[in-house]
GROMACS .gro file of C-alpha atoms in nm:
model
  204
    1UNK     CA    1  -3.322  -6.950  -0.231
    2UNK     CA    2  -3.157  -6.713  -0.479
    3UNK     CA    3  -3.383  -6.598  -0.762
    4UNK     CA    4  -3.288  -6.515  -1.119
    5UNK     CA    5  -3.482  -6.362  -1.407
    6UNK     CA    6  -3.461  -6.395  -1.783
    7UNK     CA    7  -3.624  -6.108  -1.970
    8UNK     CA    8  -3.712  -6.154  -2.336
    9UNK     CA    9  -3.781  -5.884  -2.592
   10UNK     CA   10  -3.878  -5.989  -2.942
   11UNK     CA   11  -3.990  -5.887  -3.286
   12UNK     CA   12  -4.352  -5.972  -3.357
   13UNK     CA   13  -4.371  -6.305  -3.536
   14UNK     CA   14  -4.026  -6.426  -3.429
   15UNK     CA   15  -4.172  -6.707  -3.209
   16UNK     CA   16  -4.040  -6.531  -2.898
   17UNK     CA   17  -4.336  -6.628  -2.683
   18UNK     CA   18  -4.313  -6.997  -2.770
   19UNK     CA   19  -3.938  -6.990  -2.707
   20UNK     CA   20  -3.991  -6.821  -2.371
   21UNK     CA   21  -4.256  -7.071  -2.267
   22UNK     CA   22  -4.045  -7.373  -2.364
   23UNK     CA   23  -3.740  -7.225  -2.192
   24UNK     CA   24  -3.941  -7.172  -1.873
   25UNK     CA   25  -4.055  -7.534  -1.885
   26UNK     CA   26  -3.699  -7.657  -1.936
   27UNK     CA   27  -3.569  -7.447  -1.647
   28UNK     CA   28  -3.871  -7.538  -1.432
   29UNK     CA   29  -3.955  -7.174  -1.363
   30UNK     CA   30  -4.264  -6.963  -1.424
   31UNK     CA   31  -4.334  -6.768  -1.744
   32UNK     CA   32  -4.497  -6.424  -1.725
   33UNK     CA   33  -4.644  -6.226  -2.010
   34UNK     CA   34  -4.999  -6.089  -2.012
   35UNK     CA   35  -5.034  -6.181  -1.643
   36UNK     CA   36  -4.835  -5.868  -1.557
   37UNK     CA   37  -5.082  -5.649  -1.747
   38UNK     CA   38  -5.368  -5.824  -1.567
   39UNK     CA   39  -5.213  -5.756  -1.227
   40UNK     CA   40  -5.145  -5.393  -1.321
   41UNK     CA   41  -5.505  -5.349  -1.439
   42UNK     CA   42  -5.627  -5.484  -1.105
   43UNK     CA   43  -5.405  -5.238  -0.919
   44UNK     CA   44  -5.540  -4.951  -1.131
   45UNK     CA   45  -5.899  -5.064  -1.086
   46UNK     CA   46  -5.969  -5.098  -1.459
   47UNK     CA   47  -6.045  -5.387  -1.693
   48UNK     CA   48  -5.765  -5.566  -1.877
   49UNK     CA   49  -5.889  -5.445  -2.221
   50UNK     CA   50  -5.890  -5.086  -2.094
   51UNK     CA   51  -5.538  -5.127  -1.954
   52UNK     CA   52  -5.422  -5.272  -2.287
   53UNK     CA   53  -5.571  -4.971  -2.465
   54UNK     CA   54  -5.378  -4.737  -2.236
   55UNK     CA   55  -5.054  -4.897  -2.357
   56UNK     CA   56  -5.147  -4.808  -2.714
   57UNK     CA   57  -5.193  -4.436  -2.643
   58UNK     CA   58  -4.818  -4.379  -2.656
   59UNK     CA   59  -4.822  -4.476  -3.024
   60UNK     CA   60  -5.171  -4.357  -3.110
   61UNK     CA   61  -5.163  -4.023  -2.930
   62UNK     CA   62  -5.416  -3.857  -3.157
   63UNK     CA   63  -5.695  -4.104  -3.075
   64UNK     CA   64  -5.918  -4.097  -2.771
   65UNK     CA   65  -5.860  -4.465  -2.694
   66UNK     CA   66  -5.901  -4.470  -2.320
   67UNK     CA   67  -6.260  -4.347  -2.327
   68UNK     CA   68  -6.339  -4.417  -1.964
   69UNK     CA   69  -6.075  -4.169  -1.846
   70UNK     CA   70  -6.101  -3.927  -2.136
   71UNK     CA   71  -5.843  -3.783  -2.373
   72UNK     CA   72  -5.678  -3.549  -2.121
   73UNK     CA   73  -5.614  -3.838  -1.885
   74UNK     CA   74  -5.455  -4.078  -2.133
   75UNK     CA   75  -5.098  -3.978  -2.054
   76UNK     CA   76  -5.155  -3.993  -1.679
   77UNK     CA   77  -5.313  -4.337  -1.721
   78UNK     CA   78  -5.024  -4.452  -1.939
   79UNK     CA   79  -4.770  -4.348  -1.677
   80UNK     CA   80  -4.975  -4.510  -1.401
   81UNK     CA   81  -4.981  -4.835  -1.597
   82UNK     CA   82  -4.605  -4.819  -1.658
   83UNK     CA   83  -4.541  -4.761  -1.288
   84UNK     CA   84  -4.780  -5.038  -1.183
   85UNK     CA   85  -4.619  -5.290  -1.417
   86UNK     CA   86  -4.269  -5.189  -1.307
   87UNK     CA   87  -4.357  -5.246  -0.941
   88UNK     CA   88  -4.506  -5.585  -1.020
   89UNK     CA   89  -4.203  -5.687  -1.227
   90UNK     CA   90  -3.960  -5.591  -0.950
   91UNK     CA   91  -4.167  -5.779  -0.692
   92UNK     CA   92  -4.187  -6.093  -0.907
   93UNK     CA   93  -3.811  -6.084  -0.969
   94UNK     CA   94  -3.752  -6.062  -0.595
   95UNK     CA   95  -3.995  -6.340  -0.508
   96UNK     CA   96  -3.920  -6.611  -0.765
   97UNK     CA   97  -3.707  -6.719  -1.057
   98UNK     CA   98  -3.895  -6.663  -1.381
   99UNK     CA   99  -3.903  -6.555  -1.743
  100UNK     CA  100  -4.070  -6.221  -1.820
  101UNK     CA  101  -4.177  -6.148  -2.176
  102UNK     CA  102  -4.170  -5.786  -2.292
  103UNK     CA  103  -4.314  -5.509  -2.071
  104UNK     CA  104  -3.974  -5.329  -2.079
  105UNK     CA  105  -3.867  -5.575  -1.810
  106UNK     CA  106  -3.508  -5.579  -1.936
  107UNK     CA  107  -3.484  -5.205  -1.862
  108UNK     CA  108  -3.678  -5.221  -1.536
  109UNK     CA  109  -3.448  -5.496  -1.407
  110UNK     CA  110  -3.123  -5.360  -1.552
  111UNK     CA  111  -2.976  -5.325  -1.202
  112UNK     CA  112  -3.103  -5.665  -1.085
  113UNK     CA  113  -2.799  -5.878  -1.006
  114UNK     CA  114  -2.919  -6.214  -1.141
  115UNK     CA  115  -3.070  -6.109  -1.473
  116UNK     CA  116  -3.018  -6.230  -1.830
  117UNK     CA  117  -3.154  -6.003  -2.104
  118UNK     CA  118  -3.247  -6.167  -2.435
  119UNK     CA  119  -3.373  -6.020  -2.763
  120UNK     CA  120  -3.517  -6.248  -3.032
  121UNK     CA  121  -3.558  -6.153  -3.396
  122UNK     CA  122  -3.613  -6.328  -3.729
  123UNK     CA  123  -3.609  -6.238  -4.101
  124UNK     CA  124  -3.928  -6.072  -4.224
  125UNK     CA  125  -4.026  -6.356  -4.464
  126UNK     CA  126  -4.009  -6.604  -4.176
  127UNK     CA  127  -4.212  -6.377  -3.950
  128UNK     CA  128  -4.464  -6.317  -4.225
  129UNK     CA  129  -4.523  -6.689  -4.280
  130UNK     CA  130  -4.558  -6.742  -3.905
  131UNK     CA  131  -4.820  -6.467  -3.872
  132UNK     CA  132  -5.007  -6.588  -4.180
  133UNK     CA  133  -5.031  -6.932  -4.023
  134UNK     CA  134  -5.116  -6.807  -3.673
  135UNK     CA  135  -5.384  -6.555  -3.772
  136UNK     CA  136  -5.514  -6.690  -4.104
  137UNK     CA  137  -5.397  -6.384  -4.299
  138UNK     CA  138  -5.263  -6.338  -4.650
  139UNK     CA  139  -4.910  -6.208  -4.712
  140UNK     CA  140  -4.996  -5.838  -4.729
  141UNK     CA  141  -5.226  -5.841  -4.427
  142UNK     CA  142  -4.961  -6.025  -4.224
  143UNK     CA  143  -4.698  -5.769  -4.323
  144UNK     CA  144  -4.925  -5.481  -4.222
  145UNK     CA  145  -4.993  -5.646  -3.887
  146UNK     CA  146  -4.623  -5.704  -3.821
  147UNK     CA  147  -4.535  -5.346  -3.912
  148UNK     CA  148  -4.810  -5.198  -3.696
  149UNK     CA  149  -4.739  -5.405  -3.386
  150UNK     CA  150  -4.362  -5.362  -3.412
  151UNK     CA  151  -4.405  -4.985  -3.439
  152UNK     CA  152  -4.641  -4.978  -3.143
  153UNK     CA  153  -4.397  -5.178  -2.929
  154UNK     CA  154  -4.105  -4.964  -3.046
  155UNK     CA  155  -4.270  -4.639  -2.943
  156UNK     CA  156  -4.381  -4.783  -2.610
  157UNK     CA  157  -4.032  -4.914  -2.533
  158UNK     CA  158  -3.868  -4.585  -2.633
  159UNK     CA  159  -4.117  -4.387  -2.424
  160UNK     CA  160  -4.038  -4.594  -2.116
  161UNK     CA  161  -3.664  -4.646  -2.161
  162UNK     CA  162  -3.536  -4.374  -2.392
  163UNK     CA  163  -3.365  -4.639  -2.607
  164UNK     CA  164  -3.453  -4.849  -2.911
  165UNK     CA  165  -3.619  -5.186  -2.850
  166UNK     CA  166  -3.375  -5.385  -3.064
  167UNK     CA  167  -3.061  -5.212  -2.938
  168UNK     CA  168  -2.789  -5.467  -2.865
  169UNK     CA  169  -2.658  -5.263  -2.572
  170UNK     CA  170  -2.765  -5.386  -2.230
  171UNK     CA  171  -2.857  -5.725  -2.384
  172UNK     CA  172  -2.675  -6.044  -2.301
  173UNK     CA  173  -2.772  -6.204  -2.632
  174UNK     CA  174  -2.949  -6.103  -2.952
  175UNK     CA  175  -3.048  -6.416  -3.141
  176UNK     CA  176  -3.209  -6.501  -3.474
  177UNK     CA  177  -3.473  -6.764  -3.393
  178UNK     CA  178  -3.472  -6.886  -3.754
  179UNK     CA  179  -3.102  -6.978  -3.742
  180UNK     CA  180  -3.140  -7.280  -3.511
  181UNK     CA  181  -3.518  -7.301  -3.499
  182UNK     CA  182  -3.731  -7.287  -3.186
  183UNK     CA  183  -3.582  -7.594  -3.016
  184UNK     CA  184  -3.226  -7.493  -3.102
  185UNK     CA  185  -3.282  -7.141  -2.974
  186UNK     CA  186  -3.425  -7.278  -2.650
  187UNK     CA  187  -3.120  -7.501  -2.609
  188UNK     CA  188  -2.879  -7.209  -2.659
  189UNK     CA  189  -3.063  -6.992  -2.409
  190UNK     CA  190  -3.085  -7.278  -2.160
  191UNK     CA  191  -2.709  -7.337  -2.180
  192UNK     CA  192  -2.647  -6.966  -2.127
  193UNK     CA  193  -2.882  -6.955  -1.829
  194UNK     CA  194  -2.725  -7.246  -1.642
  195UNK     CA  195  -2.379  -7.100  -1.703
  196UNK     CA  196  -2.481  -6.754  -1.589
  197UNK     CA  197  -2.686  -6.886  -1.294
  198UNK     CA  198  -2.516  -7.199  -1.152
  199UNK     CA  199  -2.800  -7.230  -0.902
  200UNK     CA  200  -3.062  -7.260  -1.182
  201UNK     CA  201  -3.290  -7.561  -1.152
  202UNK     CA  202  -3.268  -7.881  -1.354
  203UNK     CA  203  -3.479  -7.921  -1.669
  204UNK     CA  204  -3.818  -8.083  -1.636
   0.00000   0.00000   0.00000
């Protein structure tokens, strides 16, 4: 059976994860996010929290985050994690149809024949309200959190790909999740997927 993959990049607080999960359910395919980090951590022989800390070293270079390996090994560990995740992403894309959230999967799979690359964004006030509600923060704390996480993801994506995370090039669609809401955004992406992949499964 032919496999296809939808990769989703997103701004923090744009409801990208919920959209990805609902889209996977509607297409009756699997959704991958943190599971890829967990598999990469297993391959590297480290804990998931330690692997997650390695990702942050690209943005927080001055800090000795990955204490188990030591400061001089942070960059080696970061590259090992990138390579491990890339191998896992390619294998998943070969084995099954799925949605992959983040992890630079759009870049890693840019040569994959049956691939739809999506980027989801939303206006800052909408994102701020979403993060306030999700994490129990006030307006200023939510804004700081959004800024910090977006910067971290930007630097990680640029380190891996050499391009900006929100760049429209090499994307099939860049969509504002606030324009049609979560359900409307899912519907648009579903319609695109079944047009792009005629062999895509029926909705659940």
